[in-house]
Short mmCIF file of C-alpha atoms in Angstrom, two decimals:
data_model
loop_
_atom_site.label_atom_id
_atom_site.label_comp_id
_atom_site.label_asym_id
_atom_site.label_seq_id
_atom_site.Cartn_x
_atom_site.Cartn_y
_atom_site.Cartn_z
CA MET A 3 -40.56 -12.80 -17.41
CA ALA A 4 -36.91 -12.09 -16.41
CA ARG A 5 -37.94 -8.57 -15.68
CA ASN A 6 -40.87 -9.47 -13.58
CA ILE A 7 -38.75 -11.66 -11.31
CA ALA A 8 -36.00 -9.00 -11.05
CA ASP A 9 -38.74 -6.47 -10.00
CA THR A 10 -40.59 -8.66 -7.54
CA ILE A 11 -37.80 -10.66 -5.72
CA ASN A 12 -37.01 -9.39 -2.22
CA PRO A 13 -33.46 -7.94 -2.26
CA LYS A 14 -32.41 -10.13 0.80
CA THR A 15 -33.66 -13.18 -1.05
CA ARG A 16 -31.83 -12.11 -4.09
CA LEU A 17 -28.55 -11.73 -2.13
CA ALA A 18 -28.94 -15.05 -0.31
CA VAL A 19 -29.66 -16.86 -3.63
CA SER A 20 -26.56 -15.13 -5.24
CA ILE A 21 -24.33 -16.20 -2.43
CA ILE A 22 -25.45 -19.91 -2.47
CA LEU A 23 -25.22 -20.03 -6.25
CA LEU A 24 -21.79 -18.38 -6.53
CA LEU A 25 -20.38 -20.43 -3.76
CA SER A 26 -21.47 -23.80 -4.85
CA THR A 27 -20.39 -23.07 -8.50
CA PHE A 28 -17.00 -21.89 -7.29
CA ILE A 29 -16.60 -25.14 -5.48
CA SER A 30 -17.80 -27.11 -8.43
CA LEU A 31 -15.39 -25.34 -10.86
CA MET A 32 -12.58 -25.50 -8.43
CA SER A 33 -13.05 -29.24 -8.12
CA GLN A 34 -12.83 -29.43 -11.90
CA THR A 35 -9.29 -28.38 -11.89
CA MET A 36 -8.07 -29.52 -8.58
CA MET A 37 -6.94 -32.88 -10.42
CA VAL A 38 -4.55 -30.86 -12.64
CA THR A 39 -1.98 -30.89 -9.85
CA ALA A 40 -2.73 -34.38 -8.71
CA LEU A 41 -2.41 -36.18 -12.09
CA PRO A 42 1.42 -36.92 -11.75
CA VAL A 43 0.74 -38.16 -8.10
CA ILE A 44 -2.06 -40.43 -9.07
CA GLN A 45 -0.10 -41.50 -12.25
CA ASN A 46 2.63 -42.96 -10.02
CA GLN A 47 0.46 -44.22 -7.16
CA MET A 48 -2.03 -46.16 -9.30
CA ASN A 49 0.57 -47.07 -11.99
CA GLN A 50 -1.40 -45.42 -14.87
CA SER A 51 -0.21 -43.65 -17.89
CA LEU A 52 -0.44 -39.90 -18.16
CA THR A 53 -2.72 -40.45 -21.17
CA THR A 54 -5.07 -42.53 -18.91
CA VAL A 55 -5.16 -40.28 -15.87
CA GLN A 56 -5.69 -37.21 -17.70
CA TRP A 57 -9.16 -38.51 -18.18
CA LEU A 58 -9.88 -37.35 -14.62
CA THR A 59 -9.63 -33.86 -15.86
CA THR A 60 -10.50 -34.23 -19.55
CA GLY A 61 -13.53 -36.58 -18.70
CA TYR A 62 -14.88 -34.22 -16.33
CA THR A 63 -14.78 -31.32 -18.69
CA LEU A 64 -16.14 -33.50 -21.49
CA LEU A 65 -19.09 -34.50 -19.40
CA ILE A 66 -19.96 -31.06 -18.49
CA GLY A 67 -20.06 -30.20 -22.07
CA ILE A 68 -22.29 -33.19 -22.86
CA VAL A 69 -24.93 -32.77 -20.07
CA THR A 70 -25.01 -28.81 -20.36
CA PRO A 71 -27.40 -28.82 -23.40
CA LEU A 72 -29.90 -30.72 -21.24
CA SER A 73 -30.02 -27.96 -18.68
CA SER A 74 -32.30 -25.57 -20.74
CA ASN A 75 -35.14 -28.19 -20.60
CA MET A 76 -34.62 -28.82 -16.92
CA TYR A 77 -35.27 -25.20 -16.15
CA ASP A 78 -38.59 -25.36 -17.93
CA LYS A 79 -39.59 -28.86 -16.90
CA PHE A 80 -38.79 -28.51 -13.09
CA SER A 81 -38.98 -25.69 -10.55
CA ASN A 82 -35.64 -23.74 -9.92
CA ARG A 83 -35.60 -25.06 -6.29
CA SER A 84 -35.93 -28.78 -7.47
CA VAL A 85 -33.11 -28.20 -9.96
CA PHE A 86 -30.88 -26.64 -7.44
CA LEU A 87 -31.23 -29.28 -4.69
CA GLY A 88 -31.08 -32.17 -7.13
CA THR A 89 -28.01 -30.67 -8.76
CA ILE A 90 -26.20 -30.18 -5.36
CA GLY A 91 -27.29 -33.56 -4.18
CA THR A 92 -25.75 -35.36 -7.25
CA PHE A 93 -22.51 -33.53 -6.71
CA VAL A 94 -22.49 -34.65 -3.02
CA ILE A 95 -23.00 -38.40 -4.19
CA GLY A 96 -20.08 -38.03 -6.70
CA THR A 97 -17.86 -36.47 -3.91
CA LEU A 98 -18.70 -39.39 -1.55
CA ILE A 99 -17.73 -41.85 -4.17
CA GLY A 100 -14.28 -40.03 -4.60
CA CYS A 101 -13.79 -40.26 -0.75
CA LEU A 102 -14.34 -44.00 -0.77
CA ALA A 103 -12.63 -44.79 -4.20
CA THR A 104 -10.07 -47.76 -3.99
CA ASN A 105 -8.99 -47.81 -7.63
CA PHE A 106 -8.63 -45.57 -10.72
CA TRP A 107 -11.93 -46.58 -12.34
CA LEU A 108 -14.06 -45.64 -9.15
CA LEU A 109 -12.01 -42.35 -8.99
CA LEU A 110 -13.08 -41.68 -12.55
CA LEU A 111 -16.65 -42.60 -11.80
CA ALA A 112 -16.66 -40.05 -8.96
CA ARG A 113 -15.33 -37.31 -11.22
CA LEU A 114 -18.03 -38.04 -13.94
CA VAL A 115 -20.83 -37.93 -11.38
CA GLN A 116 -19.45 -34.57 -10.15
CA ALA A 117 -19.31 -33.35 -13.71
CA CYS A 118 -22.99 -34.23 -14.41
CA ALA A 119 -23.86 -31.90 -11.49
CA GLY A 120 -21.24 -29.24 -12.42
CA GLY A 121 -22.57 -28.93 -15.97
CA ILE A 122 -26.10 -28.28 -14.76
CA LEU A 123 -25.06 -26.09 -11.92
CA MET A 124 -22.93 -23.75 -14.11
CA SER A 125 -25.72 -22.94 -16.53
CA PHE A 126 -28.29 -22.74 -13.61
CA GLN A 127 -26.18 -20.12 -11.83
CA MET A 128 -25.92 -17.93 -14.69
CA THR A 129 -29.42 -18.17 -15.95
CA THR A 130 -30.75 -17.53 -12.51
CA MET A 131 -28.66 -14.61 -11.73
CA ILE A 132 -29.32 -12.94 -14.92
CA SER A 133 -33.13 -13.49 -14.36
CA ILE A 134 -33.19 -12.08 -10.82
CA TYR A 135 -31.38 -8.84 -11.58
CA PRO A 136 -32.48 -6.01 -13.79
CA PRO A 137 -30.80 -5.79 -17.40
CA GLU A 138 -28.81 -2.64 -16.34
CA LYS A 139 -26.94 -4.56 -13.77
CA ARG A 140 -26.16 -7.47 -16.24
CA GLY A 141 -22.41 -6.60 -16.83
CA THR A 142 -21.77 -6.47 -12.98
CA ILE A 143 -23.72 -9.82 -12.44
CA ILE A 144 -22.01 -11.49 -15.36
CA GLY A 145 -18.72 -10.05 -14.10
CA MET A 146 -19.44 -11.69 -10.62
CA SER A 147 -20.17 -15.01 -12.55
CA GLY A 148 -17.08 -14.63 -14.64
CA LEU A 149 -15.05 -14.14 -11.50
CA VAL A 150 -16.19 -17.43 -10.17
CA ILE A 151 -15.85 -19.20 -13.63
CA ALA A 152 -12.35 -17.88 -13.93
CA PHE A 153 -11.14 -17.99 -10.34
CA GLY A 154 -12.67 -21.46 -9.37
CA PRO A 155 -10.66 -23.28 -12.10
CA ALA A 156 -7.65 -20.97 -11.51
CA ILE A 157 -7.33 -21.57 -7.74
CA GLY A 158 -8.08 -25.39 -7.91
CA PRO A 159 -4.42 -26.58 -8.81
CA THR A 160 -3.01 -24.31 -6.24
CA LEU A 161 -5.26 -25.44 -3.34
CA ALA A 162 -4.64 -29.03 -4.53
CA GLY A 163 -0.95 -28.71 -4.40
CA PHE A 164 -1.21 -27.71 -0.62
CA ILE A 165 -3.71 -30.59 0.09
CA LEU A 166 -1.54 -33.15 -1.92
CA ASN A 167 1.55 -32.01 0.04
CA LEU A 168 -0.03 -32.26 3.43
CA LEU A 169 -2.75 -34.93 3.27
CA GLY A 170 -2.94 -36.86 -0.07
CA TRP A 171 -5.24 -36.88 -3.09
CA ARG A 172 -8.25 -38.45 -1.33
CA TYR A 173 -8.63 -35.25 0.69
CA LEU A 174 -9.43 -33.53 -2.60
CA PHE A 175 -12.80 -34.97 -2.04
CA ILE A 176 -13.06 -35.35 1.84
CA LEU A 177 -12.47 -31.62 2.46
CA ILE A 178 -15.33 -30.29 0.06
CA LEU A 179 -17.81 -32.94 1.07
CA PRO A 180 -18.97 -31.24 4.15
CA ILE A 181 -19.16 -27.92 2.51
CA MET A 182 -21.41 -29.18 -0.20
CA VAL A 183 -23.67 -30.90 2.23
CA LEU A 184 -24.05 -27.69 4.21
CA ILE A 185 -24.82 -25.72 1.05
CA TRP A 186 -27.62 -28.54 0.27
CA ILE A 187 -29.03 -27.90 3.96
CA ILE A 188 -28.96 -24.13 3.70
CA GLY A 189 -30.51 -24.21 0.18
CA TYR A 190 -33.24 -26.37 1.48
CA PHE A 191 -34.27 -23.86 3.99
CA VAL A 192 -33.41 -20.65 2.17
CA PHE A 193 -33.61 -21.17 -1.56
CA PRO A 194 -36.96 -19.73 -2.83
CA ASN A 195 -39.22 -21.21 -5.47
CA TYR A 196 -39.91 -18.45 -7.96
CA SER A 197 -40.67 -20.51 -11.02
CA GLU A 198 -43.38 -23.10 -11.94
CA PRO A 199 -42.76 -26.20 -13.97
CA LEU A 200 -44.03 -25.71 -17.52
CA ASP A 201 -45.94 -28.52 -19.26
CA ILE A 202 -43.17 -29.06 -21.96
CA LYS A 203 -42.53 -32.31 -23.69
CA ILE A 204 -38.85 -33.51 -23.49
CA ASP A 205 -37.68 -34.78 -26.87
CA TYR A 206 -35.94 -38.06 -25.80
CA LEU A 207 -34.69 -38.49 -29.32
CA SER A 208 -32.75 -35.30 -29.08
CA VAL A 209 -31.45 -36.24 -25.60
CA VAL A 210 -30.02 -39.51 -27.00
CA LEU A 211 -28.60 -37.79 -30.20
CA SER A 212 -26.98 -35.12 -28.02
CA LEU A 213 -25.36 -37.57 -25.63
CA LEU A 214 -24.35 -40.13 -28.24
CA GLY A 215 -22.92 -37.50 -30.76
CA SER A 216 -21.12 -35.44 -28.16
CA SER A 217 -19.63 -38.53 -26.47
CA LEU A 218 -18.31 -40.26 -29.76
CA ALA A 219 -16.85 -36.95 -31.08
CA LEU A 220 -15.13 -36.01 -27.96
CA ILE A 221 -13.80 -39.30 -27.09
CA GLY A 222 -12.66 -39.80 -30.73
CA ILE A 223 -10.50 -36.53 -30.39
CA THR A 224 -8.91 -37.77 -27.11
CA ILE A 225 -7.86 -41.22 -28.55
CA VAL A 226 -6.86 -40.14 -32.07
CA GLN A 227 -3.09 -40.04 -31.22
CA THR A 228 -3.04 -43.70 -29.74
CA GLN A 229 -5.74 -45.26 -32.00
CA TRP A 230 -6.06 -42.97 -34.96
CA MET A 231 -8.43 -45.16 -36.99
CA LEU A 232 -10.79 -45.75 -34.29
CA GLY A 233 -10.58 -42.15 -33.02
CA LEU A 234 -11.22 -40.86 -36.50
CA ALA A 235 -14.11 -43.08 -36.99
CA MET A 236 -15.70 -42.01 -33.71
CA LEU A 237 -15.04 -38.48 -34.47
CA VAL A 238 -16.78 -38.67 -37.93
CA VAL A 239 -19.76 -40.84 -36.64
CA GLY A 240 -20.16 -38.25 -33.72
CA ALA A 241 -20.11 -35.40 -36.07
CA ILE A 242 -22.83 -37.01 -38.28
CA ILE A 243 -25.09 -37.71 -35.28
CA LEU A 244 -24.56 -34.12 -34.14
CA TYR A 245 -25.63 -32.80 -37.55
CA PHE A 246 -28.92 -34.55 -37.15
CA PHE A 247 -29.28 -33.27 -33.67
CA VAL A 248 -28.92 -29.78 -34.84
CA LYS A 249 -31.33 -30.30 -37.76
CA ARG A 250 -33.98 -31.87 -35.43
CA GLN A 251 -33.72 -28.76 -33.16
CA LEU A 252 -34.31 -26.58 -36.09
CA ASN A 253 -37.58 -28.41 -36.87
CA LEU A 254 -38.96 -28.75 -33.31
CA LYS A 255 -41.48 -26.27 -31.86
CA GLN A 256 -39.92 -26.82 -28.35
CA PRO A 257 -36.25 -27.76 -29.17
CA MET A 258 -34.14 -29.16 -26.32
CA LEU A 259 -31.50 -26.67 -27.21
CA ASN A 260 -32.40 -23.54 -29.31
CA VAL A 261 -29.53 -23.62 -31.71
CA ARG A 262 -31.22 -20.62 -33.68
CA ILE A 263 -29.58 -18.31 -31.12
CA ILE A 264 -26.34 -18.93 -32.85
CA LYS A 265 -27.60 -16.74 -35.72
CA LEU A 266 -27.34 -13.72 -33.52
CA TYR A 267 -24.22 -12.00 -34.64
CA SER A 268 -23.03 -10.69 -31.18
CA PHE A 269 -23.73 -14.19 -29.64
CA ARG A 270 -21.98 -16.06 -32.27
CA MET A 271 -18.83 -13.83 -32.45
CA MET A 272 -18.38 -13.19 -28.80
CA VAL A 273 -18.96 -16.96 -27.87
CA LEU A 274 -16.06 -17.65 -30.28
CA VAL A 275 -13.93 -15.20 -28.39
CA GLY A 276 -14.81 -16.67 -25.02
CA ILE A 277 -14.10 -20.17 -26.45
CA CYS A 278 -10.61 -19.10 -27.38
CA ALA A 279 -9.93 -17.37 -24.06
CA PHE A 280 -11.19 -20.53 -22.09
CA MET A 281 -9.18 -22.91 -24.29
CA VAL A 282 -6.04 -20.85 -23.45
CA LEU A 283 -6.92 -20.80 -19.69
CA LEU A 284 -7.47 -24.37 -19.16
CA GLY A 285 -4.66 -25.56 -21.59
CA MET A 286 -2.00 -23.30 -20.15
CA GLU A 287 -2.89 -24.05 -16.51
CA GLN A 288 -2.55 -27.94 -17.29
CA MET A 289 0.68 -27.60 -19.16
CA VAL A 290 2.50 -25.44 -16.77
CA SER A 291 1.44 -27.68 -13.82
CA ILE A 292 2.72 -30.91 -15.74
CA TYR A 293 5.94 -29.11 -16.96
CA ALA A 294 6.84 -27.83 -13.54
CA GLN A 295 6.40 -31.33 -12.05
CA ASN A 296 7.81 -33.58 -14.76
CA VAL A 297 10.66 -31.22 -16.01
CA SER A 298 11.46 -28.84 -13.36
CA HIS A 299 11.03 -31.61 -10.92
CA VAL A 300 9.24 -29.48 -8.26
CA SER A 301 6.61 -30.84 -5.82
CA SER A 302 2.92 -30.68 -6.40
CA MET A 303 2.84 -27.90 -3.78
CA THR A 304 5.42 -25.88 -5.55
CA ALA A 305 3.55 -26.39 -8.93
CA GLY A 306 0.63 -25.13 -7.06
CA MET A 307 2.41 -22.08 -5.81
CA ILE A 308 3.53 -21.23 -9.40
CA LEU A 309 -0.13 -20.92 -10.38
CA LEU A 310 -1.29 -19.22 -7.12
CA PRO A 311 -0.28 -15.60 -7.90
CA GLY A 312 -1.91 -15.90 -11.33
CA ALA A 313 -4.98 -17.10 -9.73
CA ILE A 314 -5.05 -14.25 -7.32
CA ALA A 315 -4.45 -11.61 -10.09
CA ASN A 316 -7.17 -13.14 -12.29
CA ALA A 317 -9.63 -12.87 -9.33
CA LEU A 318 -8.72 -9.32 -8.62
CA THR A 319 -8.97 -8.31 -12.26
CA ALA A 320 -12.30 -10.22 -12.88
CA SER A 321 -13.71 -8.36 -9.81
CA ILE A 322 -13.49 -4.97 -11.45
CA VAL A 323 -13.94 -5.96 -15.07
CA GLY A 324 -17.81 -6.31 -14.91
CA ARG A 325 -18.33 -2.73 -13.74
CA ALA A 326 -15.79 -1.47 -16.23
CA TYR A 327 -17.68 -3.28 -18.97
CA ASP A 328 -21.01 -1.62 -17.81
CA GLN A 329 -19.41 1.82 -18.06
CA TYR A 330 -16.98 1.50 -21.05
CA GLY A 331 -18.07 -1.51 -22.98
CA ALA A 332 -15.90 -4.46 -24.16
CA LYS A 333 -13.61 -2.94 -26.87
CA TRP A 334 -10.53 -1.86 -24.97
CA LEU A 335 -10.90 -4.40 -22.22
CA VAL A 336 -10.61 -7.33 -24.79
CA ILE A 337 -8.01 -5.80 -26.85
CA SER A 338 -5.92 -4.99 -23.88
CA GLY A 339 -6.46 -8.48 -22.59
CA GLY A 340 -5.44 -10.03 -25.78
CA ILE A 341 -2.20 -8.05 -26.08
CA LEU A 342 -1.32 -9.09 -22.37
CA MET A 343 -1.85 -12.78 -23.37
CA LEU A 344 0.42 -12.43 -26.36
CA ILE A 345 3.21 -10.76 -24.26
CA SER A 346 2.83 -13.52 -21.66
CA ALA A 347 3.66 -16.22 -24.23
CA ILE A 348 7.27 -14.99 -24.82
CA PRO A 349 9.03 -17.16 -22.29
CA PHE A 350 6.85 -20.22 -22.67
CA VAL A 351 7.44 -20.44 -26.59
CA ILE A 352 11.26 -20.58 -25.80
CA ILE A 353 11.10 -22.46 -22.56
CA SER A 354 13.96 -24.75 -21.62
CA LYS A 355 14.92 -27.01 -18.70
CA ASP A 356 16.90 -24.01 -17.24
CA THR A 357 13.95 -21.57 -17.34
CA PRO A 358 13.59 -20.07 -13.83
CA ILE A 359 10.41 -20.71 -11.81
CA TRP A 360 10.01 -17.09 -11.01
CA ILE A 361 9.87 -16.26 -14.88
CA MET A 362 7.10 -18.82 -15.39
CA THR A 363 5.19 -17.48 -12.42
CA VAL A 364 5.46 -13.76 -13.59
CA PHE A 365 4.48 -14.35 -16.92
CA TYR A 366 1.68 -16.85 -15.99
CA ILE A 367 0.34 -13.75 -13.83
CA ILE A 368 0.42 -11.52 -17.05
CA ARG A 369 -1.47 -14.34 -18.97
CA MET A 370 -4.10 -14.59 -16.25
CA VAL A 371 -4.73 -10.79 -16.05
CA GLY A 372 -5.16 -10.77 -19.76
CA ASN A 373 -7.58 -13.62 -19.70
CA ALA A 374 -9.63 -11.91 -16.97
CA LEU A 375 -9.87 -8.75 -19.22
CA VAL A 376 -11.33 -10.90 -22.03
CA PHE A 377 -13.43 -13.54 -20.49
CA SER A 378 -16.16 -11.57 -18.51
CA PRO A 379 -16.74 -8.85 -21.27
CA ALA A 380 -16.92 -11.68 -23.90
CA ILE A 381 -19.77 -13.28 -21.85
CA SER A 382 -21.65 -10.12 -21.16
CA GLU A 383 -21.45 -8.98 -24.87
CA SER A 384 -22.57 -12.31 -26.11
CA PHE A 385 -25.98 -11.80 -24.47
CA ARG A 386 -26.73 -8.56 -26.36
CA GLY A 387 -29.93 -9.06 -28.19
CA VAL A 388 -30.87 -12.31 -26.51
CA ALA A 389 -34.55 -12.28 -25.43
CA PRO A 390 -35.27 -13.10 -21.76
CA ARG A 391 -37.07 -16.08 -22.59
CA GLU A 392 -34.09 -17.35 -24.48
CA ILE A 393 -31.48 -16.79 -21.74
CA SER A 394 -31.46 -20.30 -20.49
CA HIS A 395 -30.85 -21.71 -23.88
CA ALA A 396 -28.16 -19.04 -24.54
CA THR A 397 -26.46 -19.95 -21.35
CA ALA A 398 -26.60 -23.68 -22.00
CA LEU A 399 -25.32 -23.26 -25.54
CA ASN A 400 -22.56 -20.85 -24.34
CA ASN A 401 -21.32 -23.15 -21.56
CA THR A 402 -21.60 -26.16 -23.84
CA LEU A 403 -19.41 -24.75 -26.62
CA ARG A 404 -16.93 -23.27 -24.05
CA GLN A 405 -16.53 -26.65 -21.96
CA VAL A 406 -16.21 -28.81 -24.97
CA SER A 407 -13.52 -26.52 -26.45
CA GLY A 408 -11.74 -26.46 -23.02
CA ALA A 409 -11.62 -30.23 -22.95
CA VAL A 410 -10.45 -30.44 -26.55
CA SER A 411 -7.70 -27.82 -25.66
CA VAL A 412 -6.26 -29.81 -22.75
CA THR A 413 -6.16 -33.06 -24.67
CA MET A 414 -4.77 -31.33 -27.81
CA LEU A 415 -1.90 -29.70 -25.97
CA ILE A 416 -1.07 -32.79 -23.93
CA VAL A 417 -1.08 -34.78 -27.28
CA ILE A 418 1.04 -32.21 -29.12
CA SER A 419 3.48 -32.01 -26.23
CA SER A 420 3.92 -35.79 -26.32
CA ILE A 421 4.67 -36.05 -30.04
CA PRO A 422 8.37 -34.98 -30.02
CA HIS A 423 10.93 -37.06 -28.32
CA SER A 424 11.74 -34.14 -25.78
CA PHE A 425 8.84 -32.87 -23.59
CA VAL A 426 10.56 -29.50 -23.59
CA LEU A 427 10.14 -29.12 -27.41
CA GLY A 428 6.58 -30.30 -27.12
CA MET A 429 5.83 -27.69 -24.59
CA ARG A 430 7.08 -24.99 -26.87
CA ILE A 431 4.91 -26.22 -29.78
CA SER A 432 1.96 -26.44 -27.56
CA MET A 433 2.50 -22.88 -26.17
CA TRP A 434 2.70 -21.80 -29.86
CA VAL A 435 -0.75 -23.21 -30.38
CA THR A 436 -2.00 -21.02 -27.49
CA VAL A 437 -0.45 -17.94 -29.33
CA VAL A 438 -2.49 -18.95 -32.50
CA LEU A 439 -5.63 -19.15 -30.31
CA VAL A 440 -5.01 -15.65 -28.89
CA LEU A 441 -4.46 -14.22 -32.38
CA LEU A 442 -7.64 -15.81 -33.62
CA MET A 443 -9.52 -14.45 -30.63
CA LEU A 444 -8.29 -10.94 -31.41
CA ALA A 445 -9.11 -11.24 -35.17
CA VAL A 446 -12.58 -12.38 -34.43
CA PHE A 447 -13.16 -9.68 -31.94
CA ILE A 448 -11.80 -6.86 -34.16
CA SER A 449 -14.21 -8.12 -36.91
CA TYR A 450 -16.94 -8.04 -34.53
CA ILE A 451 -16.29 -4.38 -33.43
CA LYS A 452 -16.13 -3.20 -37.15
CA ASN A 453 -19.50 -4.93 -37.90
CA ARG A 454 -21.59 -4.94 -34.88
CA ASN A 455 -23.58 -1.83 -35.70
CA SER A 456 -24.43 -3.06 -39.18
CA ARG A 457 -25.27 -6.75 -38.32
CA ARG A 458 -27.35 -8.20 -35.57
#
């Protein structure tokens, strides 16, 4: 089916679809992390604790992870045109609520509505682009998607720093609203309908189990530090519900999410590599921004400038990694990226109040280059052996696991950094956690390289 679409779609239409999808996904992902730089500002203006305001970023990421499993059924149940227009429309509504928000809880609602659209859009973008291009272009296409997935979150805090310094946090919504409205209008006239809805039955019990289990487990993780008994209870109950969700998917003829894909060796191992890389990316970005503002006492704009060179380096690297993967494979790209990520950790694990800003900036650049070398090849390699009809399920599962892990990473590092009396010591400990994640990533990848020819 994917091959037929790739062979028959008009090249100009393919280009138009690609541009619309990449731009809308970029804005969605950029919006995901724009609040990173804004957290200290909103914390002060709305008189909320850091633990509370971090829900503006953690909640967004968590909800993406919760709604993404629903996306595979949406692709089958509705036409691609309906999914796209409905998703962009939902994002516009969330952004409008953010423009008008008068208190923290309305602001949080705006973020959660945006996240509902963001979770669907990210999977829709990748599934669609894989479908409309031939398999021999897959590395390049996933490289383009990887560029958006990596650069969007990376540039968000920097751009937000400029906006916060010049205008204020409300303009984080106001400035992107007309762009997304314009994308919806262009999509209405340009976006083709190349899929037909299938007569499938949505298993609503699976939907309930997925939403309830994910919500309880993830919220439990985030509150376990302040309310450990309640957090642990929610985590355990959520895990039990998710167990029954997975068990039900294995028994359904038309599962909401085909979890059997995880049995594919390449998918299982490379998704784990991508998860580790994404956890380090989001966690590092959040912690460096908070440290710069709360310890180094720089402005939100300066904090954004610390992250900007790394974001640019990440984008430039990601732009060539896809083609490099098509030609040379993943082996040396991922290993080189992992080594750079380890080197970049050196000043952060010994960081102090006197650490110069330029050192943080330079080594953050190295971290982001290393992350780009790992991320796109990991996604591309994970699709080895995935049948075309299973691409939507593989994409949804991949994105779900990655986003949930990213949310856990941000919360985990913030919680860890808050445990010691000194935030500087907490920062060091949290950076050691990122080192462990990188070592785990390399160990998994090396094991995969050794065994991929003998296992499927």
